C-alpha atoms as a PDB file:
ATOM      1  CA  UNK A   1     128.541  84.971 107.511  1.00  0.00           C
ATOM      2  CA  UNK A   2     128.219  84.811 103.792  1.00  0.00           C
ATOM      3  CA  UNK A   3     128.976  80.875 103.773  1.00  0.00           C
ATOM      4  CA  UNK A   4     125.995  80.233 106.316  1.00  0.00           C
ATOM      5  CA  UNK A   5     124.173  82.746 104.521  1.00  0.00           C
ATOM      6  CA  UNK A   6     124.867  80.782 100.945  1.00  0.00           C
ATOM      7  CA  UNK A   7     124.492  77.134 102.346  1.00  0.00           C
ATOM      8  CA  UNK A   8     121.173  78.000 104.320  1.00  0.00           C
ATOM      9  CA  UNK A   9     119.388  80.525 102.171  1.00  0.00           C
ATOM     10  CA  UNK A  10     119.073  82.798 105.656  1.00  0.00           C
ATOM     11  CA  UNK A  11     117.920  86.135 104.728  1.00  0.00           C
ATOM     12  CA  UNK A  12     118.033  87.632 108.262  1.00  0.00           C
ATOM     13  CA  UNK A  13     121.552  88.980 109.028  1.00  0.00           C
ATOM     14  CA  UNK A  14     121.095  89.057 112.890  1.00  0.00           C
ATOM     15  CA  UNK A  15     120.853  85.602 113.372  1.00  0.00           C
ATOM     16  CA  UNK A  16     123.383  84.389 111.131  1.00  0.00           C
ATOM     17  CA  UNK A  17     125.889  86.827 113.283  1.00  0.00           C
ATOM     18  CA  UNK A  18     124.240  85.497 115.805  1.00  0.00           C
ATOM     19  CA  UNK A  19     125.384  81.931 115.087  1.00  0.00           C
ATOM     20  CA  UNK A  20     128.863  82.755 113.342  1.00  0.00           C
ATOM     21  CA  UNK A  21     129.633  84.284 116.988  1.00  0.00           C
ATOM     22  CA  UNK A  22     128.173  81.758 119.142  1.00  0.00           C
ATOM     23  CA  UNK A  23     130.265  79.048 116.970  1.00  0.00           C
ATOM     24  CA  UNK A  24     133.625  80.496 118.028  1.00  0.00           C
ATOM     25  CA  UNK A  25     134.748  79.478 114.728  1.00  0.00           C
ATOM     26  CA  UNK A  26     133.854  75.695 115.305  1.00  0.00           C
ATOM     27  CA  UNK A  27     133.136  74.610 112.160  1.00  0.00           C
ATOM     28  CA  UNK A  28     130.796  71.450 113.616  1.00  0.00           C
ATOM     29  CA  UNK A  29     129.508  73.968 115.876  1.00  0.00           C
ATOM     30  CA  UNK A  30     128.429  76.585 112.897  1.00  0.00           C
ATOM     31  CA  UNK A  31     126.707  73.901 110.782  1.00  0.00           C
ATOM     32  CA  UNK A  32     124.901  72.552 113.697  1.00  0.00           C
ATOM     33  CA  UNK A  33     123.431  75.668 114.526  1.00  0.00           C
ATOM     34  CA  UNK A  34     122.447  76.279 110.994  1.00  0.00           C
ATOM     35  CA  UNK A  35     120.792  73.544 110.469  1.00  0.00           C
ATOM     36  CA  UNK A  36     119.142  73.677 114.165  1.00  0.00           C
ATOM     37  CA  UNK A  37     117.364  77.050 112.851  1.00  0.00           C
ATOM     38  CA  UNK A  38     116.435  75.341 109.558  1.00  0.00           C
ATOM     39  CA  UNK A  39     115.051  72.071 110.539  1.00  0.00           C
ATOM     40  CA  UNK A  40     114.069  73.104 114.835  1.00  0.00           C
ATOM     41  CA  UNK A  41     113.907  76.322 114.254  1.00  0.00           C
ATOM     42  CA  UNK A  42     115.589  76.784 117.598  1.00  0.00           C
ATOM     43  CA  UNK A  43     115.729  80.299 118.323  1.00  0.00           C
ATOM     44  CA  UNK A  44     117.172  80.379 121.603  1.00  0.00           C
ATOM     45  CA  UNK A  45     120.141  77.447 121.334  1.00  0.00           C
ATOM     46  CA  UNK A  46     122.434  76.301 124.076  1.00  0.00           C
ATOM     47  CA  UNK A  47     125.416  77.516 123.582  1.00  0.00           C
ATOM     48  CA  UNK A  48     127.870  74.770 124.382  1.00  0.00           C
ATOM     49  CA  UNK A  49     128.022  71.695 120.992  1.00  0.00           C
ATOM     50  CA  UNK A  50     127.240  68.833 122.935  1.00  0.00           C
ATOM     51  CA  UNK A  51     124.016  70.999 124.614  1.00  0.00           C
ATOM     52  CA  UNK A  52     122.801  71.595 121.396  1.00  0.00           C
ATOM     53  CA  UNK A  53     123.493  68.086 119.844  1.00  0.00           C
ATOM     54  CA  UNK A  54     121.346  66.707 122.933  1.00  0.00           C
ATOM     55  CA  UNK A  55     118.807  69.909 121.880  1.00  0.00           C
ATOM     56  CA  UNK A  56     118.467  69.152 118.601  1.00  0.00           C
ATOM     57  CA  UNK A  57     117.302  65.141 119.137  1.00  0.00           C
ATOM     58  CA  UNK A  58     115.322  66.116 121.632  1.00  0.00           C
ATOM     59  CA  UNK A  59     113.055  67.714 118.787  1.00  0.00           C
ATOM     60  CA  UNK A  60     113.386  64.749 116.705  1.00  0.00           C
ATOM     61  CA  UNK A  61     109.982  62.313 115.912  1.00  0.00           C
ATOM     62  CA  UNK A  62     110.610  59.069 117.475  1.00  0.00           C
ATOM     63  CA  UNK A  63     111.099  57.129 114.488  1.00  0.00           C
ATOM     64  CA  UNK A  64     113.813  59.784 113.327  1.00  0.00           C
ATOM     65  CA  UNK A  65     114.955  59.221 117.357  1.00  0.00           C
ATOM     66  CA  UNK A  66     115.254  55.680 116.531  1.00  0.00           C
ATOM     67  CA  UNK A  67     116.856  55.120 113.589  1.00  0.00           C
ATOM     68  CA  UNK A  68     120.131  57.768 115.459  1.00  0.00           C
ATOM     69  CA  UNK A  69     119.658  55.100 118.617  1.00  0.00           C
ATOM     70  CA  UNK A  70     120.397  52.252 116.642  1.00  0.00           C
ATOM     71  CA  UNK A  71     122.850  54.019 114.363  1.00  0.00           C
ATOM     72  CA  UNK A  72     124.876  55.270 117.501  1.00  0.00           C
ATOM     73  CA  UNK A  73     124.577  51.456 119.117  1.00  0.00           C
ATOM     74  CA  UNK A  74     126.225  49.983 115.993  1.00  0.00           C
ATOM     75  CA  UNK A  75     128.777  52.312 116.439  1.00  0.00           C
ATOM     76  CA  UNK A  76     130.101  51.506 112.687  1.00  0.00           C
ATOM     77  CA  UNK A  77     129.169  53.008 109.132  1.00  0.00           C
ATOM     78  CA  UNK A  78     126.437  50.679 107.505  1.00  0.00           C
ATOM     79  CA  UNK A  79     124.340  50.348 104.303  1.00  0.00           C
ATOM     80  CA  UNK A  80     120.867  50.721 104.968  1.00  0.00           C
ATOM     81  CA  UNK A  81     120.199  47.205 104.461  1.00  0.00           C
ATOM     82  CA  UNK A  82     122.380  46.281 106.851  1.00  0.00           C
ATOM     83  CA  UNK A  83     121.008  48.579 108.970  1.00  0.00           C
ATOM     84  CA  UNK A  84     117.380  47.128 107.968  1.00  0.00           C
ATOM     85  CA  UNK A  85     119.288  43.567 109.278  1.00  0.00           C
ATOM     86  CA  UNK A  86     120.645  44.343 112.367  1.00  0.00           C
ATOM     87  CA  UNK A  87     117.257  46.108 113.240  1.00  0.00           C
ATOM     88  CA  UNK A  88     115.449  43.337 112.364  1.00  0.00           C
ATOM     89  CA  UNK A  89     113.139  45.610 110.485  1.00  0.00           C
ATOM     90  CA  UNK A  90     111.945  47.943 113.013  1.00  0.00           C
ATOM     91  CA  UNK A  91     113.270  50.974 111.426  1.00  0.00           C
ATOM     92  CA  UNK A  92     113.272  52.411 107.800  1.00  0.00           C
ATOM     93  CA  UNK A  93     115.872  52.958 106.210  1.00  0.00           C
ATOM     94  CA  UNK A  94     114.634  55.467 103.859  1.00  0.00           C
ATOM     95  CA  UNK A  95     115.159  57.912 107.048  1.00  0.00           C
ATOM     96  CA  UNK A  96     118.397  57.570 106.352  1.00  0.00           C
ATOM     97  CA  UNK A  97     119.197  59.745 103.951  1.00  0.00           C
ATOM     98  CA  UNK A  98     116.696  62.600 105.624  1.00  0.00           C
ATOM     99  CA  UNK A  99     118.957  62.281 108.419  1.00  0.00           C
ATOM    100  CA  UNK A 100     122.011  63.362 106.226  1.00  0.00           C
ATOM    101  CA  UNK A 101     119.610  66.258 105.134  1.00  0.00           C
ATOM    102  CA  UNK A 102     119.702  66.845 108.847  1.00  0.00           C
ATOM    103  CA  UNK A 103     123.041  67.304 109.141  1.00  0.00           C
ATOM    104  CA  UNK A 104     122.923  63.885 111.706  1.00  0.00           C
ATOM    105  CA  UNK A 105     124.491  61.638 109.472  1.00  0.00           C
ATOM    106  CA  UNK A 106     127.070  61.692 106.372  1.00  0.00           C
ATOM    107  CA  UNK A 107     127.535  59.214 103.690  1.00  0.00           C
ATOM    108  CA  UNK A 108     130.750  57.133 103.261  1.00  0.00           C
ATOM    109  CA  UNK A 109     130.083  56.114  99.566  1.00  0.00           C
ATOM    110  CA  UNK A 110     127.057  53.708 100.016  1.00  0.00           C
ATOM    111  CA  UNK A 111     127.581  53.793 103.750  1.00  0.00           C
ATOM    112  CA  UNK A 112     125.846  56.134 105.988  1.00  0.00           C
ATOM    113  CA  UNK A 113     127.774  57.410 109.755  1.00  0.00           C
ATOM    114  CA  UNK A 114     127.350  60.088 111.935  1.00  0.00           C
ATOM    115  CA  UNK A 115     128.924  63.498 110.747  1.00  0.00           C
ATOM    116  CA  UNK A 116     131.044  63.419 114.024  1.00  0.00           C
ATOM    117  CA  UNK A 117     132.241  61.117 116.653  1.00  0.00           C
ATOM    118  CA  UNK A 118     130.791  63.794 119.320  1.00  0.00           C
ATOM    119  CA  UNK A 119     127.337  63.479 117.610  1.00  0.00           C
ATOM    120  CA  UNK A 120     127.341  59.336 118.341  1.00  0.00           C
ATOM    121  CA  UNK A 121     128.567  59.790 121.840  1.00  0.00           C
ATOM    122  CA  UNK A 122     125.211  62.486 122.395  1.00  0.00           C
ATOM    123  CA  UNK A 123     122.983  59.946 120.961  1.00  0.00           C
ATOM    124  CA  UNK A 124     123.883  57.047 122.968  1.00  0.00           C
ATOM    125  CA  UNK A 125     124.259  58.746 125.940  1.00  0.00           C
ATOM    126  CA  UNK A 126     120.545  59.985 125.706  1.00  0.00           C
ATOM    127  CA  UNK A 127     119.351  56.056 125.394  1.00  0.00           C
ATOM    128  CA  UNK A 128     117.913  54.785 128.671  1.00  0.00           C
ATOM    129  CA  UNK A 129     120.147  52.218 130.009  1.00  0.00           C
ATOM    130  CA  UNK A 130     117.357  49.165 129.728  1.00  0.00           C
ATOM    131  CA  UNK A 131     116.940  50.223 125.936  1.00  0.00           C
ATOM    132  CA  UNK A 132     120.515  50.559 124.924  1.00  0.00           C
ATOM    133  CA  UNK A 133     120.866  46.852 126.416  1.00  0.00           C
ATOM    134  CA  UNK A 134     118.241  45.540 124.192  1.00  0.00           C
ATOM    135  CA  UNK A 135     119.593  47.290 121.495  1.00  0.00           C
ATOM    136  CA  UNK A 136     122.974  45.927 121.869  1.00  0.00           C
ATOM    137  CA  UNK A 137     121.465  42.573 122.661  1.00  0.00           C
ATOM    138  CA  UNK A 138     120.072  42.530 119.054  1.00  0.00           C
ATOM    139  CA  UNK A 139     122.879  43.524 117.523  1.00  0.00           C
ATOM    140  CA  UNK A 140     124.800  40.984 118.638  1.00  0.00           C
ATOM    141  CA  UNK A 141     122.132  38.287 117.595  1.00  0.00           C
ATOM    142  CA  UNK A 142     122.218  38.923 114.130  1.00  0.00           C
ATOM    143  CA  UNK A 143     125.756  39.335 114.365  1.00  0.00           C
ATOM    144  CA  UNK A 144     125.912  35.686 115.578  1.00  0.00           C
ATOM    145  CA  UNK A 145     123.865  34.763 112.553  1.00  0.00           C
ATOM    146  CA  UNK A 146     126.394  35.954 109.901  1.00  0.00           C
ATOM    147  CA  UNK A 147     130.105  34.447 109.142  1.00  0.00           C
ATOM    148  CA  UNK A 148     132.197  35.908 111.768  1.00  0.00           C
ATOM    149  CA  UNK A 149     135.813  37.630 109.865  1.00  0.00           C
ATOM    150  CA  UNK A 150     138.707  38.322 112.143  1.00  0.00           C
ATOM    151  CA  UNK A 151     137.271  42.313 111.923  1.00  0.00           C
ATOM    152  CA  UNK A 152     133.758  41.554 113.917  1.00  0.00           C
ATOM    153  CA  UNK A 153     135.522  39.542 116.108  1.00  0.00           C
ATOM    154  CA  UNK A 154     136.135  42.471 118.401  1.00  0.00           C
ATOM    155  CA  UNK A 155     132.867  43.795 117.093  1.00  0.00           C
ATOM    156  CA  UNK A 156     130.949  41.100 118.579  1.00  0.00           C
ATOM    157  CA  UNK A 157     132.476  40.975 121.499  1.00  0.00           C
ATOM    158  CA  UNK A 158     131.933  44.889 122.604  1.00  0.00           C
ATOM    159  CA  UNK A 159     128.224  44.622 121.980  1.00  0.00           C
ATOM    160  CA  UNK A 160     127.825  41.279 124.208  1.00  0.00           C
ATOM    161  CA  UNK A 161     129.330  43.594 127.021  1.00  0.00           C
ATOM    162  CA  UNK A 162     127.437  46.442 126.172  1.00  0.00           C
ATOM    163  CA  UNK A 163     124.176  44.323 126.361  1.00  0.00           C
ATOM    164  CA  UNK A 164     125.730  42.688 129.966  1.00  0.00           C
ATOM    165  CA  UNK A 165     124.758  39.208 128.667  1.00  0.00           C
ATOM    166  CA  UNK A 166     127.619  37.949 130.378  1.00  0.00           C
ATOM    167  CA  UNK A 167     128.545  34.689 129.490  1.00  0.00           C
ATOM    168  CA  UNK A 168     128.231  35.005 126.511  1.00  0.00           C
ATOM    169  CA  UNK A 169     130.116  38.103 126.160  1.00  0.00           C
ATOM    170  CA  UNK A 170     132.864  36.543 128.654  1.00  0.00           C
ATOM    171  CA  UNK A 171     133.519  34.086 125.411  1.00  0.00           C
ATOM    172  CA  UNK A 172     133.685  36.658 122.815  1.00  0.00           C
ATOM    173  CA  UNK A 173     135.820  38.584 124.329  1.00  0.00           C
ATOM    174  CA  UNK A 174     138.066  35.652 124.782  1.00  0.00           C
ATOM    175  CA  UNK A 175     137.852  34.579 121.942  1.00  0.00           C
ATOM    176  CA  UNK A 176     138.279  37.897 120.564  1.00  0.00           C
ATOM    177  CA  UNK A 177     141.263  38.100 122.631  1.00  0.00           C
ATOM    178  CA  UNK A 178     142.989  34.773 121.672  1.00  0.00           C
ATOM    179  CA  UNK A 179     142.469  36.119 117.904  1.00  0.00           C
ATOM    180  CA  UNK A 180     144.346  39.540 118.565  1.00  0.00           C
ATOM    181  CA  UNK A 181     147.032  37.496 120.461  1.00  0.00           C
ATOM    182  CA  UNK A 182     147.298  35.369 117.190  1.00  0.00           C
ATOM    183  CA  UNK A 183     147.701  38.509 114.876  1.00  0.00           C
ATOM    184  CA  UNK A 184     150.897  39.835 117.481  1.00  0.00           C
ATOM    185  CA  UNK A 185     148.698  42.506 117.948  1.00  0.00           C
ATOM    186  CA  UNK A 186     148.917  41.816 122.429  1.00  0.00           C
ATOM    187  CA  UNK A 187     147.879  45.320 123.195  1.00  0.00           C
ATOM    188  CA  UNK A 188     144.372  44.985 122.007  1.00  0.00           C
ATOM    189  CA  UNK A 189     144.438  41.130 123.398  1.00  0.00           C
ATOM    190  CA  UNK A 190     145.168  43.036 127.166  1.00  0.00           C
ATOM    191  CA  UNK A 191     142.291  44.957 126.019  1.00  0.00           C
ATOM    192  CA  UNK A 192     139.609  41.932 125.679  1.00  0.00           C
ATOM    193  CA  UNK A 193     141.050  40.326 128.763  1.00  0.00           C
ATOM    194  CA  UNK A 194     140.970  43.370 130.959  1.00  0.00           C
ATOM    195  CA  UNK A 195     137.299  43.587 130.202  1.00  0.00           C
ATOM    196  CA  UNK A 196     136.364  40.150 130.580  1.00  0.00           C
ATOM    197  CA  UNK A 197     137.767  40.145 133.436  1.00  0.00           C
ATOM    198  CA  UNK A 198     136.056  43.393 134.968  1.00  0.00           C
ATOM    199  CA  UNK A 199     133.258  41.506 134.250  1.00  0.00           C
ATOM    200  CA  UNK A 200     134.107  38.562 136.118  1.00  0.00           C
ATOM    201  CA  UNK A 201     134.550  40.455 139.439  1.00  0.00           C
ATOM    202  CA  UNK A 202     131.221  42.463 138.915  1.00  0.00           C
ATOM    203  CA  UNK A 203     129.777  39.269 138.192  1.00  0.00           C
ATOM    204  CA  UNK A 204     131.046  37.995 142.091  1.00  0.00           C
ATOM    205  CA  UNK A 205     128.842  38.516 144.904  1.00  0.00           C
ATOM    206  CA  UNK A 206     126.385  38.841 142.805  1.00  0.00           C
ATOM    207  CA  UNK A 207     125.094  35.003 143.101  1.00  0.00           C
ATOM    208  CA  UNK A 208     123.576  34.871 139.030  1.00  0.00           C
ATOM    209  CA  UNK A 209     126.291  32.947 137.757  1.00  0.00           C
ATOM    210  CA  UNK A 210     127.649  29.293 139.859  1.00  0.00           C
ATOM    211  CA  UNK A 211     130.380  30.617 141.721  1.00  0.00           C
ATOM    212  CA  UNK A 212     133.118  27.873 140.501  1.00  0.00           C
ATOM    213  CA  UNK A 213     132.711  28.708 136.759  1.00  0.00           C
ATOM    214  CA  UNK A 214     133.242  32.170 137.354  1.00  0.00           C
ATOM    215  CA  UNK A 215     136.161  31.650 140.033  1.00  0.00           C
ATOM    216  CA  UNK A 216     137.506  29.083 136.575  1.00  0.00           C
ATOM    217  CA  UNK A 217     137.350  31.388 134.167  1.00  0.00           C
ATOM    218  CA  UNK A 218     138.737  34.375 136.466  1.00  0.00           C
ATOM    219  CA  UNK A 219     141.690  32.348 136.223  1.00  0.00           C
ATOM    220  CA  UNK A 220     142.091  31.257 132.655  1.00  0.00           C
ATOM    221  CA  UNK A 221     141.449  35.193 131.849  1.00  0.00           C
ATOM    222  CA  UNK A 222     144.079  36.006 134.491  1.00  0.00           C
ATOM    223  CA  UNK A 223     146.891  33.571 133.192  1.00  0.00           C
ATOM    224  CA  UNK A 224     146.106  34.837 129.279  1.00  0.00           C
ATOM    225  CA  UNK A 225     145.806  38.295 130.477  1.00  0.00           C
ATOM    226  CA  UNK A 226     149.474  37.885 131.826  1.00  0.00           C
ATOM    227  CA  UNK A 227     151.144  36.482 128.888  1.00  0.00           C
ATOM    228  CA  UNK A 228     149.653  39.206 126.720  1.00  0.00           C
ATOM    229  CA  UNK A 229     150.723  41.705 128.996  1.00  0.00           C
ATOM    230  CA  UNK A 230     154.239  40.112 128.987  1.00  0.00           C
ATOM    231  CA  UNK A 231     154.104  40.004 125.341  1.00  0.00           C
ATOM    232  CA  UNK A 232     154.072  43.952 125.516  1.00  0.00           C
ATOM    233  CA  UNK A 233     156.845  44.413 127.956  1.00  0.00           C
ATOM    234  CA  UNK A 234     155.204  45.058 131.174  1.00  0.00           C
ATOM    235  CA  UNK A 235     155.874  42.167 133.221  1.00  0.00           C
ATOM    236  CA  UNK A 236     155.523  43.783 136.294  1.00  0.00           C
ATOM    237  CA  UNK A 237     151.582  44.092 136.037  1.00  0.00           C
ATOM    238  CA  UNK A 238     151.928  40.665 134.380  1.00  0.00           C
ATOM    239  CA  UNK A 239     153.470  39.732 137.806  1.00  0.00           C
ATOM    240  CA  UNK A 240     150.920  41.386 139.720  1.00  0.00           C
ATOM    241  CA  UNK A 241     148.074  40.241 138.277  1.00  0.00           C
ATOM    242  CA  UNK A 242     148.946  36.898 138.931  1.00  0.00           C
ATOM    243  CA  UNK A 243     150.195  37.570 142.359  1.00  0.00           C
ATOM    244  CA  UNK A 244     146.540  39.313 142.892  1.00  0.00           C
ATOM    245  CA  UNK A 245     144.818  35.987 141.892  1.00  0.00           C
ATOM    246  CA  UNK A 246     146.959  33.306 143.631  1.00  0.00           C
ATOM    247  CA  UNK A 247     146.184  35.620 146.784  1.00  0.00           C
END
């Protein structure tokens, strides 16, 4: 009580019981509540986290709104001027920092993040599915504008899928693949190639890519996919895999 009391300046004793009990000693949950009676002045909040996460953006002006959206859909801890890149302008970044007054975000010495993983997931879960595509979409644009380093590689490559531009994000993830291969690292390579090729098969029957290219690189996924899974010691699903696409 005394520590929401101290960090909030509440005077009423009631509702800081109040929120010390509905936290369940949830330390994310008690600071989250504060700061939803300081900044929403929600009086009546739901009383599960992710509830009043959702609650508490809900509230939020729309430019506030969507400088979280593209925060949660570059899903990494950014200056603001890279922020002010990858956005191509459309936000400000000076709501930045009264986001961490918010208790949304957190700074990482000159890089700002979401205070919790759990926070990110709310956000980007709240974006309507045509909107988070675009979002993603843009991201990856400007990501294609900069020098690529072995650690956007992977980077790249989620946000193509994310933004279902398929072939391009069928390359980037190969090539994001063939790069983790390279670095012995095969676990994250079955990774890529497992995705790329989930996107293959969505992509069939659906007649918006020529059948042969996808039926091509089905099969160049499948036969890397195999030797990275081999690589890791499970050469029966190796075995299958190739089995399934032979058949």
């Amino acid at each position: 009580n005394k520590l929401v009391e101290r960090l909030f300046q509440m005077q009423d004793p009631v509702l800081t019981k109040s929120i010390v009990e509905v936290a369940g000693g949830n330390p994310l949950f008690l600071q989250q509540l504060s700061f939803a009676q300081v900044f929403e002045n929600l009086r009546d909040p739901p009383t599960e986290l992710p509830d009043l996460l959702a609650a508490r953006v809900e509230r939020l002006d729309l430019p506030e709104r969507e400088i979280l959206q593209w925060m949660a859909v570059i899903n990494a801890a950014v200056t603001s001027e890279e922020l002010r890149t990858m956005s191509s302008g459309l936000v400000d970044p000076a709501l930045l920092d009264t986001m961490v007054e918010k208790g949304y975000l957190r700074m990482e010495e000159e890089r700002y993040c979401f205070v919790h993983h759990l926070s990110a997931l709310v956000v980007q879960t709240s974006i309507p599915a045509e909107v988070r595509r675009t979002l993603h979409k843009a991201v990856a644009r400007k990501m294609r504008e900069q020098e690529h380093t072995p650690a956007t590689r992977t980077l790249l490559a989620y946000h193509s899928s994310e933004a279902e531009d398929v072939p391009q994000a069928l390359d980037e993830l190969h090539d994001a693949g063939e790069w983790a291969f390279s670095c012995l690292d095969p676990e994250t390579a079955v990774q890529l190639y497992s995705k790329a090729l989930e996107m293959v098969r969505k992509e069939w029957g659906r007649g918006r890519l020529e059948p042969q290219a996808l039926d091509d690189k089905a099969v160049e996924l499948t036969l890397h996919l195999a030797r990275a899974l081999r690589q890791t010691g499970d050469v029966l699903t190796a075995r299958g895999i190739l089995e399934e696409m032979l058949s």
